[in-house]
Structures are given as structure tokens and as C-alpha cells.
Coordinates of C-alpha atoms in Angstrom, one line a residue:
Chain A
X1 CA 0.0 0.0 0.0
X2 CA 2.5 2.5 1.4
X3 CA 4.3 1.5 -2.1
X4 CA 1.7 2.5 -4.2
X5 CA 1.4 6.3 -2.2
X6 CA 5.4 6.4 -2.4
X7 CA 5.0 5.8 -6.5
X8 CA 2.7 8.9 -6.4
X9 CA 4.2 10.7 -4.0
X10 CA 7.7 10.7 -5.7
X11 CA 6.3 10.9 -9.5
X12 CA 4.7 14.2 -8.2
X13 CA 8.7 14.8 -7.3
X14 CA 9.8 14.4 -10.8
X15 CA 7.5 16.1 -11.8
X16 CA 8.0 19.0 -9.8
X17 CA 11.6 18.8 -11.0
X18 CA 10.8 18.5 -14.3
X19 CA 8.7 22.6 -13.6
X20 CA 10.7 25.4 -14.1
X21 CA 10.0 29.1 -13.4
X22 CA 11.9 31.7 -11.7
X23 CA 12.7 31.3 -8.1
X24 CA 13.8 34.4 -5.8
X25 CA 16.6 36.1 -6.6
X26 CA 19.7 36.4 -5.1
X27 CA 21.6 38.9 -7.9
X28 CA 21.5 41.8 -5.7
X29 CA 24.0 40.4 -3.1
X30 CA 26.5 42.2 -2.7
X31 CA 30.0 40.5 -1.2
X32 CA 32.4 42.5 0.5
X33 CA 34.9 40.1 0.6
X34 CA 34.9 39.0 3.7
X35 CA 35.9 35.4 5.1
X36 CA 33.0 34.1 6.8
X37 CA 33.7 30.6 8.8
X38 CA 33.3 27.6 6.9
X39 CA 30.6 25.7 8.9
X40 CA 30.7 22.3 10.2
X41 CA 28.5 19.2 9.9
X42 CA 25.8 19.1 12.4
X43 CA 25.8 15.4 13.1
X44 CA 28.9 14.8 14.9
X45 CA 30.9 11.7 14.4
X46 CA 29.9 9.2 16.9
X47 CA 28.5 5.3 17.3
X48 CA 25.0 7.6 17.3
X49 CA 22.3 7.1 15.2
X50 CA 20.6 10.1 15.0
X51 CA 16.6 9.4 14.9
X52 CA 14.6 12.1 13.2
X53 CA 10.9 11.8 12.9
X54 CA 10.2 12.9 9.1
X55 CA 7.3 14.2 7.6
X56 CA 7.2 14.5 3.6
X57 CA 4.3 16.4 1.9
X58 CA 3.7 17.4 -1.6
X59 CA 0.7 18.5 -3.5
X60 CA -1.5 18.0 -0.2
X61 CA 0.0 13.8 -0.1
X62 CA 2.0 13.1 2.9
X63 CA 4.1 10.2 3.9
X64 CA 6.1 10.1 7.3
X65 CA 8.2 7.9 8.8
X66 CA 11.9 8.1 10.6
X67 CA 15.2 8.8 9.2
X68 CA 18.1 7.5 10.4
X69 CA 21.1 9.1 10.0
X70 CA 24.4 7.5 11.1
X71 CA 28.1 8.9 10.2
X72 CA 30.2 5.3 9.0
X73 CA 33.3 8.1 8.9
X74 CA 34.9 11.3 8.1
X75 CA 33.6 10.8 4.4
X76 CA 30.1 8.8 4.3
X77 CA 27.0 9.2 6.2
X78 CA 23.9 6.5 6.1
X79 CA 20.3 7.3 5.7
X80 CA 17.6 4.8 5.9
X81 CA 14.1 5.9 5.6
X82 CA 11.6 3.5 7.5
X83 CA 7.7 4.4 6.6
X84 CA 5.8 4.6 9.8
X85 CA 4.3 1.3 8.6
X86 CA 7.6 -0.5 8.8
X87 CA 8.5 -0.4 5.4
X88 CA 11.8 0.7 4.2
X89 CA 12.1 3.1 1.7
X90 CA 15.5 3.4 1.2
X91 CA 18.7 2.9 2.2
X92 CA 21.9 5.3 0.6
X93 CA 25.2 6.0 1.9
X94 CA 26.0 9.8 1.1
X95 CA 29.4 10.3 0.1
X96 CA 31.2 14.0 -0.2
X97 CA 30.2 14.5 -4.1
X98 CA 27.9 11.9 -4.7
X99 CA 25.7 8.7 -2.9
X100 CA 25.4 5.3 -3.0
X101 CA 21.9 3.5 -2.8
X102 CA 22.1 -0.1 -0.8
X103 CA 18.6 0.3 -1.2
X104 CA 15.6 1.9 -3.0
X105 CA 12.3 0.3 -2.6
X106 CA 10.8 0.2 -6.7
X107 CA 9.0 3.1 -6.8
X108 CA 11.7 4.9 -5.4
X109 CA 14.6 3.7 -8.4
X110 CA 14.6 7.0 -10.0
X111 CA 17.7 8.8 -10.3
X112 CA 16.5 12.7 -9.4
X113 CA 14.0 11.4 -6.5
X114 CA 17.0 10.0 -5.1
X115 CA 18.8 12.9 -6.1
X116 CA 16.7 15.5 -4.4
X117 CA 16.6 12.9 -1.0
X118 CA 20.2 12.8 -1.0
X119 CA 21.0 16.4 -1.7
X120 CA 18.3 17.5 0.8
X121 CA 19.6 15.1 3.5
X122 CA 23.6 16.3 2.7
X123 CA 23.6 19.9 2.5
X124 CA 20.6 20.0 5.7
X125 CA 23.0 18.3 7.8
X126 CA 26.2 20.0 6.1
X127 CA 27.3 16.8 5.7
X128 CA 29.7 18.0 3.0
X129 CA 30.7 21.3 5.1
X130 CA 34.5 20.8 3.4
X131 CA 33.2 21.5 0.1
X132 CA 32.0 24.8 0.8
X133 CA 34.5 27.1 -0.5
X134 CA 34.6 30.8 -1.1
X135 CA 33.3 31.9 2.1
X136 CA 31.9 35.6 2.2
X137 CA 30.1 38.0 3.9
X138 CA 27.7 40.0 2.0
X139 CA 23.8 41.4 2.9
X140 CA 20.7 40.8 1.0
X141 CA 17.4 42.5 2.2
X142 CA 18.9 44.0 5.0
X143 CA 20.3 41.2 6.4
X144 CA 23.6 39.3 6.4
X145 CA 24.7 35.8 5.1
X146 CA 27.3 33.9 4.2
X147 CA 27.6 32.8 0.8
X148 CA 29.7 29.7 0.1
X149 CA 30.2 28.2 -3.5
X150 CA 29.3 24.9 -3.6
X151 CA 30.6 23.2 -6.4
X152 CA 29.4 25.5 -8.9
X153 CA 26.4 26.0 -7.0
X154 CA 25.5 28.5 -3.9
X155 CA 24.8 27.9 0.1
X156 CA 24.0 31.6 1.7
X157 CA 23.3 30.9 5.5
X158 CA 22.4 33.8 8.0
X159 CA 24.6 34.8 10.3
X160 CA 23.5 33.1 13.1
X161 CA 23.2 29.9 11.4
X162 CA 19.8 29.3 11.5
X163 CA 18.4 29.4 8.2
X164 CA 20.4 28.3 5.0
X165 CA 19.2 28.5 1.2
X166 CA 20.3 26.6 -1.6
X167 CA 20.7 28.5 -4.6
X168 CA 21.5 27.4 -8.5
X169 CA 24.3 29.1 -10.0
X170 CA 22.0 30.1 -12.9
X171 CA 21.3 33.4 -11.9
X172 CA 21.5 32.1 -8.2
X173 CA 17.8 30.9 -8.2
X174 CA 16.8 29.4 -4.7
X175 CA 16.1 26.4 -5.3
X176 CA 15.0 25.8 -1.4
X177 CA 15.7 27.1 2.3
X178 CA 16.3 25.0 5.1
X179 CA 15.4 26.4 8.8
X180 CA 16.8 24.9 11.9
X181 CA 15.8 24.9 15.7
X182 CA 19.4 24.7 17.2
X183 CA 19.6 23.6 20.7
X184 CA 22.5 24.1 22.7
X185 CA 24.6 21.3 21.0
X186 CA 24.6 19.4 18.0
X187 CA 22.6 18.2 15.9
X188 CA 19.4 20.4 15.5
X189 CA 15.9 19.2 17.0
X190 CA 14.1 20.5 14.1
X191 CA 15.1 21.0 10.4
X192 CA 12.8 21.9 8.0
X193 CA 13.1 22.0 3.9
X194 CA 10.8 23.9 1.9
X195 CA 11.4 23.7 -1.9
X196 CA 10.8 26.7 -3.7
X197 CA 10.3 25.9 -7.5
X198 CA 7.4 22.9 -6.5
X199 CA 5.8 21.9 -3.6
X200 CA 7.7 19.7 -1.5
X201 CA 8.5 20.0 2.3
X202 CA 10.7 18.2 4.2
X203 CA 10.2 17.9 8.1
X204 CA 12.6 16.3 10.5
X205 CA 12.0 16.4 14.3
X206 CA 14.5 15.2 16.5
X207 CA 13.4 11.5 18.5
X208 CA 14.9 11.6 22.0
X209 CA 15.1 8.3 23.5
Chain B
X1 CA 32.2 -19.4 51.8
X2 CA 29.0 -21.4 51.3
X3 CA 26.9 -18.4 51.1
X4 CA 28.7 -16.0 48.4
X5 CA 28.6 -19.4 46.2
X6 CA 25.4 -20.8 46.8
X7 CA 23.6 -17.1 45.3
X8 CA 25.9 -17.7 42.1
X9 CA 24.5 -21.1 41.8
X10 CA 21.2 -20.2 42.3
X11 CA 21.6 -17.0 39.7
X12 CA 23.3 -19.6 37.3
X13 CA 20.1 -22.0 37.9
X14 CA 17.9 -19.9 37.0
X15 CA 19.4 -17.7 34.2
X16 CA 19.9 -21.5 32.4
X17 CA 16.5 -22.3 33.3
X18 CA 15.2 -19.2 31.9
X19 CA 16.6 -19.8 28.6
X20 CA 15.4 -23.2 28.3
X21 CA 11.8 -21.8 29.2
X22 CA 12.1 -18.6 26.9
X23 CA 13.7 -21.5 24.0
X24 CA 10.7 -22.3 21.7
X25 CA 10.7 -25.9 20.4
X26 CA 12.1 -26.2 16.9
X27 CA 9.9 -26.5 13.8
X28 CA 9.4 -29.4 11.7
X29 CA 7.6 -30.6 8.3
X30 CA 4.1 -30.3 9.1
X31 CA 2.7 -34.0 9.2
X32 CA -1.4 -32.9 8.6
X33 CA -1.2 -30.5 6.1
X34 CA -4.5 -30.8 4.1
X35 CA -6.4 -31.4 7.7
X36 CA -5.0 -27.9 8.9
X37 CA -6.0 -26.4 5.3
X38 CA -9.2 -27.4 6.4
X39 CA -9.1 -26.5 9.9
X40 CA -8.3 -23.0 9.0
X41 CA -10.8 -22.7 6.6
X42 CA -13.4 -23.2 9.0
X43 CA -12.2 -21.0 11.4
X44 CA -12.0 -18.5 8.5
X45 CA -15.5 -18.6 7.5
X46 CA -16.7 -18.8 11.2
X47 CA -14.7 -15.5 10.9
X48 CA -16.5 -12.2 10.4
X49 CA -15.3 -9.6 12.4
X50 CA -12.1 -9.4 14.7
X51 CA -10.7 -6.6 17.0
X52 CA -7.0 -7.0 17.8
X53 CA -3.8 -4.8 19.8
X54 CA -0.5 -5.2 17.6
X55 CA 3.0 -4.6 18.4
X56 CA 5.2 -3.5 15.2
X57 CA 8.5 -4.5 15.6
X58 CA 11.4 -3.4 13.1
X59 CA 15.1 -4.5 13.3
X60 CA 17.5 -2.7 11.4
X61 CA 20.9 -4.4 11.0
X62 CA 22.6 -1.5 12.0
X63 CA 20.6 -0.6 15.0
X64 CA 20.9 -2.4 18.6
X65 CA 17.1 -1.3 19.6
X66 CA 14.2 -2.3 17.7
X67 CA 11.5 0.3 16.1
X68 CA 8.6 -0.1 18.3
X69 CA 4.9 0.8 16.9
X70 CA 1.7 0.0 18.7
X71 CA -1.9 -0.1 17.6
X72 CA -5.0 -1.4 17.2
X73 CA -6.2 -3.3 14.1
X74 CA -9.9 -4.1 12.9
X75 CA -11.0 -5.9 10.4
X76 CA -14.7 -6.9 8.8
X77 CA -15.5 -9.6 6.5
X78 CA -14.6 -9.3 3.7
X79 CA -12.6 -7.0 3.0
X80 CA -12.1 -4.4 5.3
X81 CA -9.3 -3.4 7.4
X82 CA -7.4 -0.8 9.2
X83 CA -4.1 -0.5 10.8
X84 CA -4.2 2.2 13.6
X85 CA -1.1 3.3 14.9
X86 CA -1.2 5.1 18.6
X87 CA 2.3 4.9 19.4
X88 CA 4.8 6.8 18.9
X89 CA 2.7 8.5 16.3
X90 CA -0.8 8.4 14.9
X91 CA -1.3 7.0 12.3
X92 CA -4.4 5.2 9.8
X93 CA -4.2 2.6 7.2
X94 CA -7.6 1.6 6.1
X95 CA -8.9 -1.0 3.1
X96 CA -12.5 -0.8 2.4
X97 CA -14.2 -2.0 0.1
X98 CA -11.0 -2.3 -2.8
X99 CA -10.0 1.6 -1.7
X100 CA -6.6 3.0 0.8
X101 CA -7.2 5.4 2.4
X102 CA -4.2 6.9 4.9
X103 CA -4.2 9.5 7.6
X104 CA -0.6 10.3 7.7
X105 CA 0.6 13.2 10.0
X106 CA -3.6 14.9 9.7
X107 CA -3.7 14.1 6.2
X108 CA -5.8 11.9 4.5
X109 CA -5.2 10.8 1.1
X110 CA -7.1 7.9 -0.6
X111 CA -6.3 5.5 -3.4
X112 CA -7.7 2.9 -5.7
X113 CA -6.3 -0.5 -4.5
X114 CA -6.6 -2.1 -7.8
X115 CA -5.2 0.4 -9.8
X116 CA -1.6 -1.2 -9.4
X117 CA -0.6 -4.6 -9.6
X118 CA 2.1 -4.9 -6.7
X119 CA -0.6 -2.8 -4.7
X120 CA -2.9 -4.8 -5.3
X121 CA -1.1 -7.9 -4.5
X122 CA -0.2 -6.4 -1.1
X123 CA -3.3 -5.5 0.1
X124 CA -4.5 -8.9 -0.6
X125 CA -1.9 -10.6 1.2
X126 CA -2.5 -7.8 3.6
X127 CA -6.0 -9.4 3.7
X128 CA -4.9 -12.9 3.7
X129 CA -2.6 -12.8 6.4
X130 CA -5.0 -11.4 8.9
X131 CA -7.3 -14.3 7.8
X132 CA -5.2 -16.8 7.8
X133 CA -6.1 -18.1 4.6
X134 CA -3.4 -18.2 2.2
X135 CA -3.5 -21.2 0.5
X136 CA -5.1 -20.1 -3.1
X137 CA -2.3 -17.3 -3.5
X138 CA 0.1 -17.8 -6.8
X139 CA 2.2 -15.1 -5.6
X140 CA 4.0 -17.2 -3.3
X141 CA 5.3 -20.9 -2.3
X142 CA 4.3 -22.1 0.9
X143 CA 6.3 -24.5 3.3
X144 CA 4.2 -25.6 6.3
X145 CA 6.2 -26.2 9.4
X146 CA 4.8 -27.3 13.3
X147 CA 6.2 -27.1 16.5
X148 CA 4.3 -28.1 20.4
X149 CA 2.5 -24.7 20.2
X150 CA 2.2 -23.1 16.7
X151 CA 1.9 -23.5 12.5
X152 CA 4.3 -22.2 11.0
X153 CA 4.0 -21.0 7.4
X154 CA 7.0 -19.6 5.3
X155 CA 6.2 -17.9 2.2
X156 CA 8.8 -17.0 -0.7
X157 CA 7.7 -14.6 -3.3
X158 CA 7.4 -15.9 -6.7
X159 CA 6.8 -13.1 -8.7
X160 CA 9.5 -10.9 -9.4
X161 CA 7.8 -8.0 -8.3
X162 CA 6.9 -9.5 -4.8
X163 CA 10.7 -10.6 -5.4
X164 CA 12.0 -6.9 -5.6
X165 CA 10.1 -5.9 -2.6
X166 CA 10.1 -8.8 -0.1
X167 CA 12.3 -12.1 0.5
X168 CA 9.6 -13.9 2.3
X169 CA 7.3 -13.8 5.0
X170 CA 6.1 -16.5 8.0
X171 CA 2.9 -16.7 9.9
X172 CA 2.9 -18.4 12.7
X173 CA -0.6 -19.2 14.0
X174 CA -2.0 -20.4 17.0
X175 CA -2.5 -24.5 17.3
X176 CA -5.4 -24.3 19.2
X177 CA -7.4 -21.2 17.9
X178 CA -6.1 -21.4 14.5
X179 CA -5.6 -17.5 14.4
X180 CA -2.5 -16.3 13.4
X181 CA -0.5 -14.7 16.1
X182 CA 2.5 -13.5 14.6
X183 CA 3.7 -12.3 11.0
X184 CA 6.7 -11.4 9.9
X185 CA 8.7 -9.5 6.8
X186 CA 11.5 -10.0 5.9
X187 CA 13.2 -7.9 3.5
X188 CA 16.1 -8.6 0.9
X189 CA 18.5 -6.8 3.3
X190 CA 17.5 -9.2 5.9
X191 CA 15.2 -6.3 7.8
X192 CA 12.8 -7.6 9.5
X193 CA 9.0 -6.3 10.5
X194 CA 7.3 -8.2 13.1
X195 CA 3.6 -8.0 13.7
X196 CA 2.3 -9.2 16.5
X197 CA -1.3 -9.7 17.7
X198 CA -3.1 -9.6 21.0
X199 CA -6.1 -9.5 22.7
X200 CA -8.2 -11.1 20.0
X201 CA -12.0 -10.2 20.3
X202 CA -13.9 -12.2 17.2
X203 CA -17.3 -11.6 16.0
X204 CA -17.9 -8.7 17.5
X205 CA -20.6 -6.3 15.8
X206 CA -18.3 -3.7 13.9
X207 CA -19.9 -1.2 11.6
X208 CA -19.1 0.2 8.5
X209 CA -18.2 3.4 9.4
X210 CA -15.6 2.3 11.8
X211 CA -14.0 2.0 8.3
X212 CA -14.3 5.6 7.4
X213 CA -11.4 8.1 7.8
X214 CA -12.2 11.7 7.6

């Protein structure tokens, strides 16, 4: 059953990633070229799994279910989606540039739905925090980020590290913005991912034990 | 002297004896298997209504704890069901009447069970394993196994889209109620889910709307 809603659910993905039209833009920041600190991953290299209870919608369909994130090492972190109904979703180491799937139920074996999981899940957590390079300081709207390149791409996150946008190099459309409820320590207790170009959120909440 | 050993001894006596009560007797090659074909069939049609509690319980290789989910499951001859999950979250799975319908996180979306083939193939099996009543499915092969206390049925996929989703699944059902207790998927990693069901209330008056999800 959950299959069937996952197939939906996920062609709804493609086919929001298949829409274009013009995002926000991000032209009129200025840099003054300051180096801003690069940041660093927000799931710390342990034995921890972090547990994060994850709510999915898009075009009014949700799915939920918890995400598991565990750091092998320095270079790979594991995600494995379990549907609240105990079905696994999928199961994908994500590497620095790119991301292995062990796992991806059918409906799920499509290359950009995987894509836009993994790329969520890596740049949310900053799990690739050495590849942001270019660090500066610039304001936009009368506030001020730090802009990263990210492999051709753009990560702008505000100062105080609490919300983070995504942008295309094309004309550095947003393509979405990620807002976090820090506690005192790492890793967050809430992150959530609202795309910008389609409709698709992404909602982790932290599971204590 | 005597003392310090003797509560060893006695810890060791009963940690041993423990594990010989918690060890369940091994399974054979069913000897009966036609007469418990027909034994569950009667209980099957005798069958029209059944209120149950289920544990979910979903091992990970990776993780030392198991994912814990608790509900309560209802089901109506003949083919309505629904999953509903209390703990840790809410959740609904319903099947009524060849329609999903799921209340995920407060919303409800709602499908049309036959219009896929795999999803149709689960819900019956869905269907058939609360039943009981397996025996005409094509989708999989069946090995029927026995111990003191239970049947135990292990079912291999056969179709390769079963195949891509699923290894196998067991059902172990009661010898003496003929209701299954206990199923179990296992998936090509070797993940396991484990459903299992308690406080059994059968033939209780159930209406249709209990089936509704709003």
C-alpha cells in the first residue's frame, strides 16, 4: 500500500523537478569580501544514530516515517528511511560528491528522486561542510549571510546559522531554504526544507530516546 | 564461603532455566497439512469480524534497539481493514471496500487499491494474512512447518515483483485457535518487520463506518 502512495508521492517529485520558473533572486547580493567561517557538519561523528521523525508532503499527499542518520566516517554518512508502517524506503550511503543507494524500494529507483533525498539530507546536515568554499560576507534585504560556492552551486546561510538557502548558479535561483531549531549542541531538534520551484517539504524532528 | 557461592548457583540455575523456558521448540515438516487447510478454513468462514492490539517491531541491521509501533487493528469480513497506529505516532491505514485510504501526520489521502498490480497484490496478502487463509495465493510458495504450540508457514515470493520488494514472509498461527499470532517480513536486506497480535476479540458487531477516515 504505502508503495503505491510512495509511486505517487515521488512521480509528483519528478514532476516538480521537471517545472521550471523563476525562483527568488539572489543577484542583488553584494560580497564585500569577507571570510565568513566555513561551517561544520551538524551530526557529529559518533556510534549515534541520529533518529529524526520525518514528515514528507507534496501536493496535499504526505508520507512520514523516521530517518536514520548514522556517520560510517569522516567521508560517508547512512540514511535509511523507515515508513511509519515499517517499510523501508531506502537505504543510501551519502558520500562528499555523490551517494550510494544499498537500497531503493521500486518506486523509489529513479535517479532525481533519489537525487533531491540525498542532496536534501547532505547539505541539511552540512554533511559536506568541506566543500564549501569561497566563504563571504555580503547582505541581501537588510540582512547578512554567508555565501559559500558549492561546487558551482550557492549555500547563503544567515549569520546566526539558523536558516540556510540553496541556490542554482544560474542566476543564483533558490532552489530551497532550510530552517533549523538549534539547541544548545549538536545536531538540530528541528530542520525543515521547503522547496521553492514545486511543492515539497521536508520535516525532520528530532526523536529523544 | 557457602553463602557467596550458593547465590551464584542459584543466579546460574535460573538464568539456564530461563533460557530453556524462553527457547521455543524447533519447527518441523508439518505431518497434517490438508487437515489444517481445512481447519483453518473453517475458522476462517466462522470469521467475520475481529478486533486485535498489535506490536510492530522493526530491526534494522545496523541498530541495537528495535523500532517499536503500537496499535490497534480491525477488520470486517470481507474486505475491510485498518491499521491504527497510537504509538509513537498516529497514524491510519484503512482497506475498504478495494480503496486506501491513509491518515498520515492529519492528512488523509485515498487510493484505488486495484489500480496497481504490486498494490494490489499487497493489500491482498494484507487481507490474507489477517485471515489466515493463504492457500489459493500464486504469488507465493508455501512451506508448512509445526512445532508443540504453533503452525508455521514460510512464504517466498514468486513473482519478481513481490521478489524486488520482499524475501519472504512467516505466519505463525496459534494450534489451538487457529488465528495467526505472529507475522513477519523479511526484506532482501534481511530487515525484519514483526507483527504481532493480541487480545483477539472475534465476531464482535463492527460497523461500516468504523472503516471511514475523515
Amino acid at each position: 500500500m504505502n508503495l503505491w502512495l510512495n509511486k505517487f508521492v515521488f512521480g509528483l517529485f519528478i514532476l516538480g523537478l521537471s517545472s521550471c520558473h523563476i525562483g527568488k533572486n539572489f543577484s542583488k547580493m553584494k560580497t564585500n569580501g569577507e571570510v565568513a567561517l566555513i561551517p561544520s557538519s551538524l551530526l557529529p561523528l559518533s556510534d549515534t544514530i541520529y533518529k529524526y521523525r520525518t514528515v514528507v508532503n507534496t501536493y496535499g499527499k504526505t508520507i512520514s516515517g523516521i530517518l536514520l542518520l548514522k556517520p560510517q566516517d569522516v567521508d560517508t554518512l547512512k540514511a535509511t528511511f523507515v515508513s511509519t508502517a515499517g517499510l523501508k524506503l531506502f537505504d543510501m550511503c551519502i558520500l562528499k560528491d555523490t551517494f550510494i543507494v544499498v537500497y531503493a524500494t521500486p518506486m523509489l529507483e529513479r535517479f532525481e528522486t533519489l537525487k533531491t533525498l540525498a542532496t536534501s539530507i547532505n547539505i541539511a546536515s552540512f554533511w559536506s561542510a568541506s566543500k564549501y568554499t569561497n566563504p563571504r560576507k555580503g547582505r541581501y534585504k537588510n540582512q547578512d549571510w554567508n555565501l559559500y560556492n558549492y561546487s558551482g552551486d550557492y549555500i547563503v546561510t544567515t549569520a546566526d546559522g539558523l536558516i540556510l538557502k540553496y541556490l542554482y548558479s544560474k542566476k543564483l535561483k533558490e532552489k530551497f531554504t532550510v530552517k533549523y531549531v538549534l539547541d544548545n549542541e549538536c545536531p538540530p531538534t528541528k530542520i525543515d526544507i521547503d522547496y521553492t520551484r514545486f511543492d515539497l517539504t521536508i520535516s525532520l524532528e528530532k526523536i529523544i530516546d | 564461603m557457602i553463602h557467596k557461592y550458593f547465590k551464584y548457583i542459584i543466579a546460574s540455575i535460573y538464568i539456564i532455566g530461563s533460557a530453556f523456558v524462553m527457547q521455543e521448540s524447533p519447527y518441523t515438516s508439518m505431518k497434517e497439512v490438508e487437515t489444517f487447510k481445512a481447519n483453518m478454513k473453517k475458522v476462517s468462514q466462522a470469521t467475520t469480524s475481529m478486533k486485535c492490539d498489535f506490536v510492530q517491531e522493526k530491526t534494522i541491521s545496523f541498530m541495537k534497539d528495535k523500532m517499536i509501533s503500537k496499535g490497534k487493528l480491525t477488520y470486517k469480513k470481507p474486505d475491510m481493514l485498518k491499521f491504527e497506529y497510537h504509538t509513537p505516532f498516529q497514524y491510519i491505514m484503512v482497506l475498504n471496500k478495494g480503496k486506501v485510504i491513509i491518515k498520515d501526520n492529519g492528512t488523509t489521502s485515498k487510493f484505488d487499491a486495484n489500480s496497481n498490480k504490486l498494490f494490489k497484490t499487497i493489500n491482498e496478502m494484507l487481507l490474507s494474512t489477517v485471515q489466515g487463509n493463504v492457500f489459493g495465493t500464486t504469488d507465493f510458495s508455501i512451506v508448512y512447518k509445526e512445532n508443540e504450540s504453533n503452525y508455521l508457514l514460510e512464504m517466498t515470493p514468486i513473482n519478481d515483483q513481490l521478489k524486488s520488494v520482499m524475501k519472504g514472509m512467516k505466519l505463525y498461527i496459534d494450534k489451538k485457535s487457529y488465528q495467526v499470532n505472529t507475522a513477519e517480513m523479511i526484506e532482501n536486506s534481511g530487515d525484519k518487520t514483526l507483527f504481532k497480535y493480541s487480545n483477539r476479540q472475534l465476531n464482535s458487531v463492527i460497523p461500516d463506518n468504523e472503516f471511514v477516515v475523515k
